[in-house]
Coordinates of C-alpha atoms and ligand atoms in Angstrom, one line a residue:
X1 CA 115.8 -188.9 32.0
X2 CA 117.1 -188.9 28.6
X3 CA 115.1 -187.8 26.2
X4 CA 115.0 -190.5 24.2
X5 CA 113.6 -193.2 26.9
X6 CA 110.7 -190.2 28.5
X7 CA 107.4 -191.6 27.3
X8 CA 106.0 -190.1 24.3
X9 CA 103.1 -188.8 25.1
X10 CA 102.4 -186.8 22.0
X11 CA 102.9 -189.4 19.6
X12 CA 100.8 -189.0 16.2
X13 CA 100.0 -185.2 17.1
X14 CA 101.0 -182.2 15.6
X15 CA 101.4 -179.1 17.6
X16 CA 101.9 -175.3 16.0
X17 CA 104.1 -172.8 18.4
X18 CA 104.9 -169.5 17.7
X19 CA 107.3 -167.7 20.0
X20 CA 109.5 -164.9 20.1
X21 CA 109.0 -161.3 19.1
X22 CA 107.3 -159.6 15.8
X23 CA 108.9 -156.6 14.4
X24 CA 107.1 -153.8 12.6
X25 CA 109.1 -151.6 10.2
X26 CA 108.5 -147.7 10.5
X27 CA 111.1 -147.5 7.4
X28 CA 113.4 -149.7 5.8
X29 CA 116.3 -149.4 9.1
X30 CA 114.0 -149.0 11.8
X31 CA 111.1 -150.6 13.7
X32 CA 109.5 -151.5 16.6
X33 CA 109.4 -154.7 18.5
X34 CA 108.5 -156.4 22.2
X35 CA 110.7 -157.8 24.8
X36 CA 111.1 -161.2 24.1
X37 CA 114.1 -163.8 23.9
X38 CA 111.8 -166.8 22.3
X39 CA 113.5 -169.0 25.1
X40 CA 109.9 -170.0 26.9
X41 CA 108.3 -170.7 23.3
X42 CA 111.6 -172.8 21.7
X43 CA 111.7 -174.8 25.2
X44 CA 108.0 -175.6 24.7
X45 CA 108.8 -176.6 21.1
X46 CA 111.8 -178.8 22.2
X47 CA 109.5 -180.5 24.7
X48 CA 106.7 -180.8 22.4
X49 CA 109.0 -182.4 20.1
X50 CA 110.6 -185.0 22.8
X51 CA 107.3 -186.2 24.4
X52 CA 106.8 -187.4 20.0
X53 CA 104.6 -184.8 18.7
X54 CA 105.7 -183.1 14.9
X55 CA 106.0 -179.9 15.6
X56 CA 106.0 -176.6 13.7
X57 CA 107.6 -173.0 15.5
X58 CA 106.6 -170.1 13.9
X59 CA 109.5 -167.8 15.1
X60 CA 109.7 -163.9 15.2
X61 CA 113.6 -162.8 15.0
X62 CA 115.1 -164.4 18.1
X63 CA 118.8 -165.8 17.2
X64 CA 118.4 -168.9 18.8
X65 CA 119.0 -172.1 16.6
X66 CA 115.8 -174.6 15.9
X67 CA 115.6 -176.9 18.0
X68 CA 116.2 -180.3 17.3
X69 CA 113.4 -182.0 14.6
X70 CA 111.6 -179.0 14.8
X71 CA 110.4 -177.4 11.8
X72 CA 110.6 -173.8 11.9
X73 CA 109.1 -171.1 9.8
X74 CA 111.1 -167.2 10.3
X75 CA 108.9 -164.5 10.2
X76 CA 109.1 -160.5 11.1
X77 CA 105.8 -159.0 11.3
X78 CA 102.5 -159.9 13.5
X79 CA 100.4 -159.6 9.7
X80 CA 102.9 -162.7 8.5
X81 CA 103.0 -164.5 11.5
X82 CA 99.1 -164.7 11.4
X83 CA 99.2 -165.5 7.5
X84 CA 101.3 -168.3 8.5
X85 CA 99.4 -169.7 11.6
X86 CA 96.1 -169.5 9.6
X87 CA 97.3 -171.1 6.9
X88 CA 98.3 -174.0 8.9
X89 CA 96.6 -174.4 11.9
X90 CA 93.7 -176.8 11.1
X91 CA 95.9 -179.8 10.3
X92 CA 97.0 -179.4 13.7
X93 CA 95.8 -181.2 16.9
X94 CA 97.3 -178.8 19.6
X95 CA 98.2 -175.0 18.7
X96 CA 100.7 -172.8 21.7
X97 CA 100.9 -169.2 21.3
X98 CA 103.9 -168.4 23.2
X99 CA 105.0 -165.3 21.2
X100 CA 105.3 -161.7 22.3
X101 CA 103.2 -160.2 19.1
X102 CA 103.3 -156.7 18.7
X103 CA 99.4 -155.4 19.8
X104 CA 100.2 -152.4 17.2
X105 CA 101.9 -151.6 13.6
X106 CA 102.7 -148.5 11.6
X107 CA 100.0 -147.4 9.6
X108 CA 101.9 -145.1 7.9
X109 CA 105.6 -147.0 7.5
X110 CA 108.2 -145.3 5.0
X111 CA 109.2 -147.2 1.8
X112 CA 112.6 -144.8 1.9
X113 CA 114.6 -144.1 5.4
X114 CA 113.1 -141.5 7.0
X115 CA 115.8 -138.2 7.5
X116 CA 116.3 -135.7 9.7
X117 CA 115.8 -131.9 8.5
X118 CA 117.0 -128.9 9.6
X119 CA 113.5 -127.4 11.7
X120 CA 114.3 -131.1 13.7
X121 CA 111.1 -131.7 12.7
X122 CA 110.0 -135.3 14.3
X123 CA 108.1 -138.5 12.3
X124 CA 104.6 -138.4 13.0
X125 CA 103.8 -142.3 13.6
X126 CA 100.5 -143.5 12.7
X127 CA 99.5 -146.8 14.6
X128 CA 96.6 -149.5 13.3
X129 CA 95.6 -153.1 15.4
X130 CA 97.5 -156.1 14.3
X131 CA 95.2 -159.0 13.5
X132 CA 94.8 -161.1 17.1
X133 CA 96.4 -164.9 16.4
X134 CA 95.2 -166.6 18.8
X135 CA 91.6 -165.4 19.0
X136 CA 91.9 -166.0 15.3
X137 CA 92.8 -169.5 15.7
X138 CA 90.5 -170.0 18.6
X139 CA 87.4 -169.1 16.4
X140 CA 88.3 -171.2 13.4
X141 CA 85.5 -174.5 13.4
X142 CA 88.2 -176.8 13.3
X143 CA 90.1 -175.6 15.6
X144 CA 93.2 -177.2 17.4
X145 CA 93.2 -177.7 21.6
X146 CA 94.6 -173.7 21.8
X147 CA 97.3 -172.8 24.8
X148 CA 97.8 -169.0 25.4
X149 CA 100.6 -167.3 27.1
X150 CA 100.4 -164.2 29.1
X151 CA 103.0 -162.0 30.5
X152 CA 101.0 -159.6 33.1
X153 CA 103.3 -156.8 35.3
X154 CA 100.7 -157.2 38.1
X155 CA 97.6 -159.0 39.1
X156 CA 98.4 -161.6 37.6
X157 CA 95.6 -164.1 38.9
X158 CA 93.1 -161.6 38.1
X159 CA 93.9 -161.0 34.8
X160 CA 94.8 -164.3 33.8
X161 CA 91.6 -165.5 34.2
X162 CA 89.9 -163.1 32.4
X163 CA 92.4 -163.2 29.4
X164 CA 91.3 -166.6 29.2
X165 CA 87.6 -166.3 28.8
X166 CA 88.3 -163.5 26.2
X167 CA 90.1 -165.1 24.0
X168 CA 87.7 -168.3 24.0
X169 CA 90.7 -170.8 24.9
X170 CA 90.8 -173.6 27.1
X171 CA 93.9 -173.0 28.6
X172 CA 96.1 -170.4 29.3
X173 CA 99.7 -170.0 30.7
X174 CA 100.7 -166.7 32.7
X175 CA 103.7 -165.6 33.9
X176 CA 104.9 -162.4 35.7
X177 CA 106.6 -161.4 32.6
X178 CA 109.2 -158.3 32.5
X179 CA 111.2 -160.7 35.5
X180 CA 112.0 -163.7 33.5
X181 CA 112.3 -161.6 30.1
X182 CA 116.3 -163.4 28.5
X183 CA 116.0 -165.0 31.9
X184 CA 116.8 -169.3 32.0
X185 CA 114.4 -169.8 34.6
X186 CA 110.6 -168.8 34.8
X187 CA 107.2 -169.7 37.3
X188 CA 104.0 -170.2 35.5
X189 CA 100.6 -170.3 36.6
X190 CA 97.8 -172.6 34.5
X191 CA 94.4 -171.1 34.1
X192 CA 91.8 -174.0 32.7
X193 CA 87.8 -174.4 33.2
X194 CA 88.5 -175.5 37.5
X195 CA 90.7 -172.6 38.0
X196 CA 94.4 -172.0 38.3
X197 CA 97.1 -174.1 39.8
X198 CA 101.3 -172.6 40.0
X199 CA 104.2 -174.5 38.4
X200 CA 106.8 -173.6 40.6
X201 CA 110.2 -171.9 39.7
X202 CA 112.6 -173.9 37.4
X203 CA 114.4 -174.3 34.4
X204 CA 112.2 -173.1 31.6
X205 CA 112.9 -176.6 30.0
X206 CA 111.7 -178.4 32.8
X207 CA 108.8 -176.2 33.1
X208 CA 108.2 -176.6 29.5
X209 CA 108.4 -180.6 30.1
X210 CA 106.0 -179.8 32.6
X211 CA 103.5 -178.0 30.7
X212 CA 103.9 -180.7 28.0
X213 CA 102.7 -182.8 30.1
X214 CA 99.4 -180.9 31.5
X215 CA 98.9 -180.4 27.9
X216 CA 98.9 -184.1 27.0
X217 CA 96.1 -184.8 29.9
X218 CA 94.0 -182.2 28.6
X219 CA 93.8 -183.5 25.5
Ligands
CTP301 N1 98.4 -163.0 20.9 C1 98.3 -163.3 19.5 N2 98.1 -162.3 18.6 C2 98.1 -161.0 19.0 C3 98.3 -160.7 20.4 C4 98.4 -161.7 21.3 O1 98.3 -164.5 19.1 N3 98.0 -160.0 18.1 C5 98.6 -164.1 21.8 C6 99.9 -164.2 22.5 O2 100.8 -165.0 21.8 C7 99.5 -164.9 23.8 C8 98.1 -164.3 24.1 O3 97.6 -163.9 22.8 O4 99.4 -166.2 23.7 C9 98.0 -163.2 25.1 O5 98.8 -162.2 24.6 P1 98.7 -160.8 25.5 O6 99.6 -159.8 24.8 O7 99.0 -161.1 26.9 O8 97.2 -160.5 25.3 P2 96.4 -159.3 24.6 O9 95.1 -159.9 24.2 O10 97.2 -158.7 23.5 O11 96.1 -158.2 25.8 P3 97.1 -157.1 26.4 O12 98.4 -157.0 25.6 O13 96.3 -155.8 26.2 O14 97.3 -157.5 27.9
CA302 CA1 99.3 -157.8 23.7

């Protein structure tokens, strides 16, 4: 259906994505980062957006264009994408973590580029935790309905569950992750309070239509 006619069943709410990857400088040319395209996150937004909600996508570097009526909010690091979040997400009803946030940043990043010398002498990187978003946002009191994503390699049904319960969230969204990485298509599998239940392969549009939609009858 076109967009335009679907129902809108997020009308009056706001909803607060982030998606894509952070990026943590070791010096000013350099830095490291996850795998991540933003495509699962943007879709979501884009859906969000369609079934009437006002949405906000706080974005890591992904090179894809906002989409449509979305407003979007760049960031680089994991420390500025929480800033962000927090600063916003109690004047929103629904909040979707889709982004690929780096656990780790440089505790000991380089103001000046760091150079090679002549004993080939290599940087010793020093690594500190990056604030957790989600579990941040999760614990605020006024917290919105929260939505996690998680990209597992293996046991996915196992450890989708329990990511769940640790982070405090109602529901979470978990994918077999390094196979759809850049891919167009994706298969979830939803983890609430009953247990889990598979969104079968498709377009990760429709899936995000889809998801939309078990968001919006959890609500
Ligand atoms: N997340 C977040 N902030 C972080 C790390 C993760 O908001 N610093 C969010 C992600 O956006 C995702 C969810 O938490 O919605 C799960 O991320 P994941 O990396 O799978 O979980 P972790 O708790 O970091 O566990 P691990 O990487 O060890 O599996
Ligand atoms: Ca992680």
């Amino acid at each position: 259906i076109i967009a335009a006619f679907r129902p809108k069943i997020l009308a009056n709410k706001r909803v607060l994505v982030t998606a894509g990857p952070t990026f943590e400088p070791i010096d000013p040319v350099r830095g490291i980062t996850n795998l991540s395209s933003g495509k699962m996150g943007y879709a979501i937004a884009r859906a969000a957006r369609q079934a009437g909600a006002e949405v906000t996508l706080v974005s890591g570097p992904t090179g894809l264009p906002a989409p449509y009526g979305v407003h979007r909010i760049n960031v680089q690091t994991a420390q500025q994408m929480h800033d962000v979040v927090l600063s916003r997400a109690a004047g929103h009803e629904i909040f979707v973590a889709v982004a690929a946030v780096a656990d780790w940043r440089i505790a000991n990043a380089s103001a000046q580029k760091l150079k090679k010398n002549e004993a080939g002498d290599v940087p010793q990187l020093q690594f500190e935790p990056n604030p957790d978003i989600l579990a941040a946002v999760a614990s605020l009191q006024n917290k919105p309905y929260c939505v996690g994503f998680a990209a597992e390699s293996e046991n996915l049904l196992e450890y989708g569950e329990a990511k769940r319960k640790r982070k405090g969230i109602p529901l979470l969204v978990g994918n077999i992750g390094h196979q759809t990485f850049g891919k167009d298509e994706n298969e979830l599998v939803l983890f609430d309070d009953k247990g889990h239940q598979s969104l079968p392969r498709a377009d990760k549009q429709e899936l995000a239509r889809q998801l939309i939609g078990e968001i919006a009858a959890r609500i």
